[in-house]
Amino acid sequence: MITPRARRTGLVFNRSTFFDILKFILLIAVLTFLIYRGTLGLGYNWQWFRVPKYLFLLEDGTFTLGPLLNGLMVTFRITAWGLVLAFAFGLVTALFRLSHSFVAVVVARGYLELIRNTPLLVQIFFLYFVMAPVLGIERLFAAILALSLFEGAYASEILRAGIVSIHKGQWEAAHSLGLTTFHTYRYIILPQAIRRLLPPLTSQAISLIKDSALVSTIAVYELTMEGRAIVADTFMTFEIWFTVAAIYLVVTIILSLVVTIMEVRFKVVH
Amino acid sequence: MQGQTAREFIIEVDKINKEFPGGVRALVDFSTQVRKGEVLVVIGPSGSGKSTFLRCLNGLEEIDSGSIVIDGIPLDDNRKHRLEIRKEVGMVFQLFNLFPHLTVVENINLAQKLVRKKTKEEAAEMTMSLLKKVGIPEKANNYPSHLSGGQQQRVAIARALALMPKVMLFDEATSALDPEMIGEVLDVMKTLAREGMTMVVVTHEMGFAREVSDRVIFMDGGRIVEEGTVEHFFTNPQEERTKLFLSQIL
């Protein structure tokens, strides 16, 4: 529970906060205990000490990335390109849907319905097994394309809602000043819309990071695929999957924090 | 403008019709002309079509039939004509419609750079002189949300003037303002009128009309009911509808 005072001043530590934290720690302790007891029953052999070398190696003062962090770099590459492309697809689709052109509207609607009504996994398989050989695109690009087409469809709905939410008077003022539609979008509508849309667009970016795990199914060696490979080699199922999950968590939390900071800095007061 | 290129009327509106979806006829065979330097005040009850008339003049509303010619340029389907006309016709809105994500200076600079293709320095110079003219140079780097309503409207006037338009349209520019701020906006408008700007002003401020207008049009139901000088309206209105309306607003 955030009290009004806490909202103003940041964190306030009082009795109820103390009990909240106590309850949380207790809950974690119970969960940990249950997992521990379960693994005892399985006779699981924990080998956490073997995990670090899959993250990084430090030999003779030289630092090299282990397979997991290498996988994370591939995940970053997929995500970064995926974000750029998803934003582009989303923006074009949103503008198409808002345009007066019949063809553009139909194209945008067709793309949206196709993407939203088929599973992402099937789209990845379709692009990799059907389109990639036909068009001669490589594995990593097929993965990026599949993810960005998928996330782009959802981003376009967010962008469209944001664009529509900008008051009609902004369009009229821009038109009355002789601005073209392009200039109006570029300088008036989108800057305002995107500021409002930062929170939902961030969720979409986080989805993209998480969904990128699915491209391990077409053997792109990103974080999840590296995890699978290591588990197959070492049978350290628990340790590796805990580690992989933690890495995803750290990345998405950092992204959320960055966007929160951006939101505060670029806030528009109405 | 002089010599052979001189045109008697800068705004020529001939029998325009405008019907909104749902069958509301906002303008019915509406015709009028405005001379260069003339200040035309349009009054009428809400829904009489006066704002629609104003918004048709710079193409914010499409007309169904008839013709509009601004400074010799026909307002038609030609996109170039439309942009050209919008350069020459400034508009001030009831709700200001400033760009909230831009500072006062940026609001005024934007169209100068994009539409008039001015350099940053040229635009900045023009902007500062306009801010002085409307009396708020000290607010140059504030955002619109930090300004009072009257100040915002004065920025909006400066923004429209920055394109050096030949005609200014005012759509109930003081209707959304607190009473104590109406004066400061009207003062700017009066100054413009005295400097010879061609203006079409939709307003209920009969005091403004009395001081600077050359002609007043009373509209109702999308038509001109009565037309004349402001003295005519104050002393000798002919139509019953005009008398009724005037008794309500005065």
Coordinates of C-alpha atoms in Angstrom, one line a residue:
Chain A
M1 CA 0.0 0.0 0.0
I2 CA 1.4 3.4 -0.9
T3 CA 0.2 6.2 1.3
P4 CA -0.3 9.6 -0.2
R5 CA 2.7 10.8 1.8
A6 CA 4.9 8.0 0.4
R7 CA 3.8 9.0 -3.1
R8 CA 5.1 12.6 -2.4
T9 CA 8.3 11.8 -0.5
G10 CA 9.4 8.5 -1.9
L11 CA 9.8 5.6 0.5
V12 CA 8.4 5.9 4.0
F13 CA 9.5 3.3 6.5
N14 CA 7.0 2.7 9.3
R15 CA 5.6 -0.2 11.3
S16 CA 3.4 -1.6 8.5
T17 CA 6.3 -1.5 6.0
F18 CA 8.4 -3.4 8.5
F19 CA 5.7 -6.1 8.7
D20 CA 5.3 -6.2 5.0
I21 CA 9.0 -6.9 4.5
L22 CA 8.9 -9.5 7.3
K23 CA 6.0 -11.3 5.6
F24 CA 7.8 -11.1 2.2
I25 CA 11.0 -12.6 3.7
L26 CA 9.0 -15.3 5.4
L27 CA 7.2 -16.2 2.1
I28 CA 10.5 -16.5 0.3
A29 CA 12.0 -18.6 3.1
V30 CA 9.1 -21.0 3.0
L31 CA 9.3 -21.3 -0.8
T32 CA 13.0 -21.8 -0.7
F33 CA 12.6 -24.5 2.0
L34 CA 9.9 -26.3 -0.1
I35 CA 12.2 -26.3 -3.2
Y36 CA 15.1 -27.4 -1.1
R37 CA 13.1 -30.3 0.4
G38 CA 11.8 -31.3 -3.0
T39 CA 15.3 -31.4 -4.4
L40 CA 16.4 -33.5 -1.4
G41 CA 13.7 -35.9 -2.3
L42 CA 15.0 -36.1 -5.9
G43 CA 18.5 -36.5 -4.6
Y44 CA 19.5 -33.5 -6.7
N45 CA 23.2 -32.7 -6.7
W46 CA 23.5 -28.9 -6.6
Q47 CA 26.7 -27.7 -8.3
W48 CA 26.5 -23.9 -8.2
F49 CA 30.3 -23.7 -8.2
R50 CA 30.3 -24.9 -11.8
V51 CA 28.0 -22.1 -13.0
P52 CA 30.4 -19.1 -13.1
K53 CA 32.6 -20.5 -15.9
Y54 CA 29.5 -20.6 -18.1
L55 CA 29.0 -16.9 -17.5
F56 CA 32.6 -15.7 -18.0
L57 CA 36.2 -16.8 -17.8
L58 CA 39.0 -15.0 -16.1
E59 CA 42.3 -16.5 -17.2
D60 CA 45.7 -14.7 -16.8
G61 CA 43.9 -11.4 -16.3
T62 CA 42.0 -11.7 -19.6
F63 CA 38.2 -11.6 -19.4
T64 CA 36.2 -13.7 -21.9
L65 CA 32.5 -14.1 -22.1
G66 CA 31.2 -17.6 -21.3
P67 CA 28.4 -19.2 -23.4
L68 CA 25.6 -17.8 -21.3
L69 CA 26.7 -14.2 -21.6
N70 CA 27.6 -14.7 -25.3
G71 CA 24.0 -15.9 -25.7
L72 CA 22.8 -12.8 -23.9
M73 CA 24.8 -10.7 -26.4
V74 CA 22.9 -12.5 -29.2
T75 CA 19.6 -11.8 -27.3
F76 CA 20.6 -8.2 -27.2
R77 CA 21.3 -8.1 -30.9
I78 CA 18.0 -9.7 -31.7
T79 CA 16.1 -7.4 -29.3
A80 CA 17.8 -4.2 -30.5
W81 CA 17.1 -4.9 -34.2
G82 CA 13.7 -6.3 -33.2
L83 CA 12.8 -3.1 -31.4
V84 CA 13.8 -0.9 -34.2
L85 CA 11.9 -3.0 -36.8
A86 CA 8.9 -3.5 -34.6
F87 CA 8.7 0.2 -34.0
A88 CA 8.9 0.8 -37.8
F89 CA 6.3 -1.8 -38.6
G90 CA 4.1 -0.5 -35.8
L91 CA 4.3 3.1 -36.9
V92 CA 3.8 2.4 -40.6
T93 CA 0.8 0.2 -39.7
A94 CA -0.7 2.7 -37.4
L95 CA -0.3 5.5 -40.0
F96 CA -1.8 3.2 -42.7
R97 CA -4.8 2.5 -40.5
L98 CA -5.3 6.2 -39.9
S99 CA -4.8 7.2 -43.5
H100 CA -7.6 7.9 -46.0
S101 CA -6.3 5.4 -48.5
F102 CA -8.6 2.3 -48.8
V103 CA -5.7 0.1 -49.8
A104 CA -3.5 1.2 -46.9
V105 CA -6.2 0.5 -44.4
V106 CA -6.9 -2.9 -45.8
V107 CA -3.2 -3.8 -45.9
A108 CA -2.8 -2.7 -42.3
R109 CA -5.9 -4.6 -41.1
G110 CA -4.8 -7.7 -43.0
Y111 CA -1.4 -7.7 -41.4
L112 CA -2.8 -7.1 -37.9
E113 CA -5.4 -9.9 -38.1
L114 CA -2.9 -12.3 -39.5
I115 CA -0.3 -11.7 -36.8
R116 CA -2.7 -11.5 -33.9
N117 CA -4.6 -14.6 -34.7
T118 CA -1.7 -17.0 -35.2
P119 CA 0.7 -18.3 -32.6
L120 CA 4.1 -16.6 -32.5
L121 CA 5.8 -20.0 -32.6
V122 CA 4.0 -20.9 -35.8
Q123 CA 5.1 -17.5 -37.3
I124 CA 8.7 -18.2 -36.4
F125 CA 8.5 -21.7 -38.0
F126 CA 6.8 -20.3 -41.0
L127 CA 9.4 -17.6 -41.6
Y128 CA 12.3 -20.0 -40.9
F129 CA 11.2 -23.1 -42.7
V130 CA 9.1 -21.6 -45.5
M131 CA 10.1 -18.1 -46.2
A132 CA 13.8 -18.2 -45.3
P133 CA 14.6 -20.9 -48.0
V134 CA 12.4 -19.2 -50.5
L135 CA 13.8 -15.7 -50.0
G136 CA 17.2 -16.8 -49.0
I137 CA 17.3 -15.1 -45.7
E138 CA 19.6 -16.4 -42.9
R139 CA 18.6 -17.8 -39.6
L140 CA 19.2 -14.8 -37.3
F141 CA 17.4 -12.4 -39.7
A142 CA 14.5 -14.7 -39.9
A143 CA 14.3 -14.7 -36.2
I144 CA 14.5 -11.0 -35.9
L145 CA 11.9 -10.5 -38.7
A146 CA 9.5 -12.9 -37.1
L147 CA 9.7 -11.3 -33.7
S148 CA 9.5 -7.7 -35.0
L149 CA 6.5 -8.5 -37.2
F150 CA 4.8 -10.0 -34.2
E151 CA 5.6 -7.2 -31.7
G152 CA 5.0 -4.6 -34.5
A153 CA 1.4 -5.6 -34.8
Y154 CA 0.8 -4.9 -31.1
A155 CA 3.0 -1.8 -31.1
S156 CA 0.8 -0.4 -33.9
E157 CA -2.3 -0.7 -31.8
I158 CA -0.6 1.2 -29.0
L159 CA 0.7 3.8 -31.4
R160 CA -2.7 4.2 -33.1
A161 CA -4.4 4.7 -29.7
G162 CA -1.8 7.3 -28.8
I163 CA -2.1 9.2 -32.0
V164 CA -5.9 9.3 -31.8
S165 CA -5.7 10.5 -28.2
I166 CA -4.0 13.8 -29.3
H167 CA -6.5 16.6 -29.3
K168 CA -8.0 17.5 -32.7
G169 CA -7.0 21.1 -32.0
Q170 CA -3.3 20.2 -32.4
W171 CA -4.0 19.0 -36.0
E172 CA -6.0 22.1 -36.7
A173 CA -3.4 24.5 -35.3
A174 CA -0.7 22.7 -37.4
H175 CA -2.8 22.8 -40.5
S176 CA -3.7 26.4 -40.1
L177 CA 0.0 27.2 -40.0
G178 CA 0.5 25.5 -43.3
L179 CA 2.3 22.4 -42.0
T180 CA 2.0 19.3 -44.2
T181 CA 0.6 16.1 -42.8
F182 CA 4.2 14.7 -42.6
H183 CA 5.5 17.7 -40.7
T184 CA 2.4 17.6 -38.4
Y185 CA 3.1 14.0 -37.5
R186 CA 6.8 14.5 -37.2
Y187 CA 6.9 17.7 -35.1
I188 CA 3.5 17.8 -33.4
I189 CA 1.6 14.6 -33.1
L190 CA 4.2 11.9 -32.6
P191 CA 6.4 13.7 -30.1
Q192 CA 3.3 14.1 -27.9
A193 CA 1.9 10.6 -28.5
I194 CA 5.2 8.8 -27.9
R195 CA 5.7 10.5 -24.5
R196 CA 2.3 9.3 -23.5
L197 CA 3.0 5.9 -24.8
L198 CA 6.3 5.2 -23.1
P199 CA 4.8 2.9 -20.5
P200 CA 2.9 0.6 -22.8
L201 CA 5.7 0.7 -25.4
T202 CA 8.1 -0.4 -22.6
S203 CA 5.9 -3.4 -21.8
Q204 CA 6.0 -4.2 -25.5
A205 CA 9.8 -4.0 -25.5
I206 CA 10.0 -6.3 -22.4
S207 CA 7.7 -8.7 -24.2
L208 CA 10.1 -8.7 -27.1
I209 CA 13.0 -9.6 -24.9
K210 CA 11.1 -12.4 -23.3
D211 CA 9.6 -13.7 -26.6
S212 CA 13.1 -13.7 -28.1
A213 CA 13.6 -16.9 -26.1
L214 CA 11.3 -18.6 -28.6
V215 CA 13.7 -18.3 -31.4
S216 CA 15.8 -20.9 -29.6
T217 CA 13.5 -23.3 -31.4
I218 CA 15.1 -22.6 -34.7
A219 CA 18.5 -23.0 -33.1
V220 CA 19.6 -19.4 -32.9
Y221 CA 22.2 -19.4 -30.2
E222 CA 20.7 -16.7 -27.9
L223 CA 20.5 -16.9 -24.1
T224 CA 17.8 -19.7 -23.9
M225 CA 19.5 -21.8 -26.6
E226 CA 22.8 -21.6 -24.8
G227 CA 21.1 -22.6 -21.6
R228 CA 19.5 -25.6 -23.3
A229 CA 22.9 -26.6 -24.7
I230 CA 24.7 -26.4 -21.4
V231 CA 21.9 -28.3 -19.6
A232 CA 22.2 -31.1 -22.2
D233 CA 26.0 -31.2 -21.6
T234 CA 26.1 -30.9 -17.8
F235 CA 22.7 -32.0 -16.5
M236 CA 22.8 -28.9 -14.2
T237 CA 19.1 -28.3 -15.0
F238 CA 18.2 -26.3 -11.9
E239 CA 21.3 -24.1 -11.7
I240 CA 21.3 -23.1 -15.3
W241 CA 17.6 -22.4 -15.6
F242 CA 17.7 -20.3 -12.4
T243 CA 20.6 -18.4 -13.8
V244 CA 19.0 -17.9 -17.2
A245 CA 15.8 -16.6 -15.6
A246 CA 17.8 -14.3 -13.4
I247 CA 19.6 -12.8 -16.4
Y248 CA 16.3 -12.1 -18.2
L249 CA 15.0 -10.5 -15.0
V250 CA 18.0 -8.3 -14.5
V251 CA 17.8 -7.1 -18.1
T252 CA 14.0 -6.3 -18.1
I253 CA 14.2 -4.6 -14.7
I254 CA 17.0 -2.3 -15.9
L255 CA 15.0 -1.5 -19.0
S256 CA 12.0 -0.6 -16.9
L257 CA 14.1 1.7 -14.7
V258 CA 15.7 3.5 -17.7
V259 CA 12.2 4.2 -19.1
T260 CA 10.9 5.4 -15.8
I261 CA 13.8 7.9 -15.7
M262 CA 13.0 9.0 -19.2
E263 CA 9.4 9.4 -18.4
V264 CA 10.2 11.8 -15.6
R265 CA 12.6 13.8 -17.7
F266 CA 10.4 14.2 -20.8
K267 CA 7.1 14.7 -19.0
V268 CA 4.7 17.0 -20.8
V269 CA 2.4 19.0 -18.5
H270 CA -1.0 19.8 -19.9
Chain B
M1 CA -0.1 45.5 -53.2
Q2 CA -0.3 48.2 -55.9
G3 CA -0.6 48.8 -59.6
Q4 CA -2.4 46.4 -61.8
T5 CA -2.0 43.5 -59.3
A6 CA -4.2 45.3 -56.8
R7 CA -7.3 43.3 -56.1
E8 CA -10.3 44.8 -54.6
F9 CA -11.3 41.8 -52.5
I10 CA -8.7 39.6 -50.7
I11 CA -11.4 37.1 -49.7
E12 CA -14.1 36.2 -52.2
V13 CA -16.7 33.7 -51.0
D14 CA -19.4 32.7 -53.5
K15 CA -22.5 30.7 -52.6
I16 CA -20.8 28.1 -50.4
N17 CA -22.7 25.3 -48.9
K18 CA -21.7 23.0 -46.1
E19 CA -23.7 20.2 -44.6
F20 CA -22.5 18.1 -41.7
P21 CA -23.2 14.4 -41.4
G22 CA -26.6 14.1 -39.8
G23 CA -28.1 16.7 -42.1
V24 CA -27.2 19.9 -40.3
R25 CA -26.8 22.6 -42.9
A26 CA -24.1 24.8 -41.4
L27 CA -23.8 27.2 -44.4
V28 CA -26.5 27.8 -47.0
D29 CA -25.5 29.7 -50.3
F30 CA -23.3 31.9 -48.2
S31 CA -21.5 34.7 -50.1
T32 CA -19.4 37.6 -49.0
Q33 CA -16.3 39.6 -49.9
V34 CA -13.7 41.1 -47.7
R35 CA -11.5 44.0 -48.8
K36 CA -7.8 44.3 -48.0
G37 CA -7.5 45.9 -44.6
E38 CA -11.1 45.4 -43.7
V39 CA -12.1 44.2 -40.2
L40 CA -15.2 42.0 -40.5
V41 CA -16.9 40.9 -37.4
V42 CA -19.3 37.9 -37.5
I43 CA -21.9 37.5 -34.8
G44 CA -24.7 35.0 -34.3
P45 CA -26.1 32.4 -32.0
S46 CA -24.2 29.2 -31.4
G47 CA -24.9 26.8 -34.3
S48 CA -25.5 29.6 -36.7
G49 CA -22.5 28.6 -38.9
K50 CA -20.2 31.4 -38.1
S51 CA -17.3 29.2 -36.9
T52 CA -17.9 26.9 -39.8
F53 CA -17.6 29.8 -42.2
L54 CA -14.3 30.8 -40.6
R55 CA -12.9 27.3 -40.8
C56 CA -13.9 27.0 -44.4
L57 CA -11.8 30.0 -45.3
N58 CA -8.5 28.2 -44.6
G59 CA -9.7 24.7 -45.6
L60 CA -10.1 23.2 -42.1
E61 CA -13.6 22.3 -43.2
E62 CA -14.4 21.2 -46.8
I63 CA -17.2 23.0 -48.6
D64 CA -19.8 20.9 -50.4
S65 CA -20.3 23.5 -53.2
G66 CA -19.5 27.1 -54.1
S67 CA -16.1 28.7 -54.3
I68 CA -13.6 30.4 -52.0
V69 CA -10.8 32.6 -53.4
I70 CA -8.1 34.0 -51.1
D71 CA -5.8 36.7 -52.6
G72 CA -6.5 35.3 -56.0
I73 CA -5.8 31.6 -55.1
P74 CA -8.7 29.3 -55.3
L75 CA -9.3 27.0 -52.4
D76 CA -9.8 23.7 -54.2
D77 CA -8.6 20.1 -54.2
N78 CA -5.2 21.2 -55.2
R79 CA -2.9 20.5 -52.2
K80 CA -0.5 23.3 -53.2
H81 CA -3.2 25.9 -53.3
R82 CA -4.4 24.8 -49.9
L83 CA -0.9 25.1 -48.4
E84 CA -0.3 28.4 -50.1
I85 CA -3.6 29.8 -48.7
R86 CA -2.7 28.5 -45.2
K87 CA 0.5 30.4 -45.4
E88 CA -1.4 33.6 -46.1
V89 CA -4.2 33.1 -43.6
G90 CA -3.4 32.9 -39.9
M91 CA -5.9 31.5 -37.4
V92 CA -6.5 31.9 -33.7
F93 CA -8.6 29.4 -31.9
Q94 CA -10.9 29.5 -29.0
L95 CA -8.9 27.0 -27.0
F96 CA -5.5 28.4 -28.1
N97 CA -4.2 25.0 -29.4
L98 CA -0.6 25.8 -28.5
F99 CA 1.8 22.9 -28.9
P100 CA 2.3 21.8 -25.2
H101 CA 5.6 19.9 -25.8
L102 CA 7.2 23.0 -27.2
T103 CA 8.3 26.2 -25.5
V104 CA 6.7 29.6 -26.4
V105 CA 9.7 30.3 -28.7
E106 CA 9.6 26.9 -30.4
N107 CA 5.8 27.3 -30.9
I108 CA 6.4 30.5 -32.8
N109 CA 9.6 29.3 -34.6
L110 CA 8.3 26.0 -35.9
A111 CA 6.2 27.1 -38.9
Q112 CA 8.6 29.9 -39.8
K113 CA 11.3 27.2 -40.3
L114 CA 9.2 24.5 -41.9
V115 CA 6.8 26.6 -44.0
R116 CA 8.7 29.9 -44.7
K117 CA 12.0 28.1 -44.7
K118 CA 13.7 30.7 -42.6
T119 CA 17.0 30.1 -40.9
K120 CA 17.1 29.7 -37.1
E121 CA 18.5 33.2 -36.7
E122 CA 15.8 34.9 -38.9
A123 CA 13.1 33.0 -37.1
A124 CA 14.4 33.8 -33.7
E125 CA 14.6 37.5 -34.5
M126 CA 11.0 37.5 -35.8
T127 CA 9.8 35.6 -32.8
M128 CA 11.3 38.0 -30.3
S129 CA 9.9 41.0 -32.0
L130 CA 6.4 39.4 -32.1
L131 CA 6.7 38.4 -28.4
K132 CA 7.4 42.1 -27.7
K133 CA 4.5 43.1 -29.8
V134 CA 2.1 40.9 -27.8
G135 CA 3.7 42.0 -24.6
I136 CA 5.3 38.8 -23.1
P137 CA 8.9 38.6 -24.2
E138 CA 9.8 37.4 -20.7
K139 CA 7.9 34.2 -21.2
A140 CA 9.9 33.2 -24.3
N141 CA 11.3 30.0 -22.8
N142 CA 8.4 28.9 -20.8
Y143 CA 6.1 26.0 -21.7
P144 CA 2.5 26.9 -22.6
S145 CA 1.2 25.2 -19.4
H146 CA 3.1 27.7 -17.3
L147 CA 1.2 30.6 -18.9
S148 CA -2.2 32.1 -18.1
G149 CA -5.0 31.8 -20.6
G150 CA -4.6 35.3 -21.8
Q151 CA -0.8 34.9 -22.2
Q152 CA -1.4 31.6 -24.1
Q153 CA -3.8 33.3 -26.5
R154 CA -1.3 36.1 -27.1
V155 CA 1.3 33.5 -27.9
A156 CA -1.1 31.9 -30.3
I157 CA -1.6 35.2 -32.0
A158 CA 2.1 35.7 -32.3
R159 CA 2.4 32.2 -33.7
A160 CA -0.1 32.9 -36.4
L161 CA 1.5 36.3 -37.2
A162 CA 5.0 34.7 -37.6
L163 CA 4.1 33.6 -41.1
M164 CA 3.3 37.2 -42.0
P165 CA -0.2 36.3 -43.2
K166 CA -2.3 38.7 -45.2
V167 CA -5.5 37.7 -43.4
M168 CA -6.1 36.8 -39.8
L169 CA -9.1 34.7 -38.6
F170 CA -10.2 34.8 -35.0
D171 CA -12.6 32.0 -33.9
E172 CA -14.1 33.2 -30.6
A173 CA -10.6 34.0 -29.4
T174 CA -11.7 35.4 -26.1
S175 CA -14.6 33.1 -25.2
A176 CA -12.5 30.6 -23.2
L177 CA -10.8 33.3 -21.2
D178 CA -11.4 34.6 -17.7
P179 CA -13.0 38.0 -17.8
E180 CA -9.9 39.8 -16.5
M181 CA -7.8 38.4 -19.4
I182 CA -10.1 39.3 -22.2
G183 CA -8.9 42.9 -22.3
E184 CA -5.2 42.0 -22.9
V185 CA -6.1 39.8 -25.9
L186 CA -8.6 42.3 -27.4
D187 CA -5.9 45.0 -27.1
V188 CA -3.5 43.0 -29.3
M189 CA -6.3 42.4 -31.8
K190 CA -7.2 46.1 -31.8
T191 CA -3.6 47.0 -32.5
L192 CA -3.5 44.6 -35.4
A193 CA -6.7 46.0 -36.8
R194 CA -5.4 49.6 -36.6
E195 CA -2.2 48.5 -38.4
G196 CA -4.3 47.6 -41.3
M197 CA -4.5 43.8 -41.0
T198 CA -7.4 42.1 -42.8
M199 CA -9.3 40.3 -40.1
V200 CA -12.4 38.1 -39.9
V201 CA -13.4 37.9 -36.3
V202 CA -16.1 35.7 -34.8
T203 CA -16.9 37.1 -31.4
H204 CA -19.5 38.3 -29.0
E205 CA -17.4 41.3 -28.0
M206 CA -19.5 44.1 -29.3
G207 CA -17.2 46.6 -27.7
F208 CA -14.4 45.3 -29.9
A209 CA -16.7 45.5 -32.9
R210 CA -17.6 49.1 -32.1
E211 CA -14.0 50.2 -31.8
V212 CA -12.4 48.6 -34.8
S213 CA -14.8 46.8 -37.1
D214 CA -15.7 48.1 -40.6
R215 CA -18.6 45.8 -41.1
V216 CA -20.7 43.4 -39.0
I217 CA -22.5 40.3 -40.3
F218 CA -25.2 38.7 -38.2
M219 CA -25.7 35.0 -39.1
D220 CA -28.3 32.5 -38.3
G221 CA -29.1 29.1 -39.8
G222 CA -26.1 29.3 -42.1
R223 CA -27.2 32.5 -43.8
I224 CA -26.5 36.2 -43.5
V225 CA -29.5 37.7 -41.7
E226 CA -28.3 41.2 -41.6
E227 CA -25.2 43.1 -42.6
G228 CA -24.0 46.6 -41.9
T229 CA -21.7 48.9 -39.9
V230 CA -21.6 48.4 -36.2
E231 CA -23.6 51.7 -35.8
H232 CA -26.3 50.2 -37.8
F233 CA -26.5 47.2 -35.5
F234 CA -26.5 49.4 -32.3
T235 CA -28.9 52.0 -33.5
N236 CA -31.1 50.6 -36.2
P237 CA -31.3 46.8 -36.5
Q238 CA -34.0 45.8 -39.0
E239 CA -34.6 42.1 -38.4
E240 CA -36.4 40.7 -35.4
R241 CA -33.8 37.9 -35.0
T242 CA -31.1 40.5 -34.9
K243 CA -32.8 42.5 -32.3
L244 CA -33.5 39.4 -30.2
F245 CA -29.9 38.3 -30.4
L246 CA -28.5 41.7 -29.6
S247 CA -30.7 42.1 -26.6
Q248 CA -29.3 38.8 -25.3
I249 CA -25.6 39.6 -25.7
L250 CA -25.6 43.3 -24.9

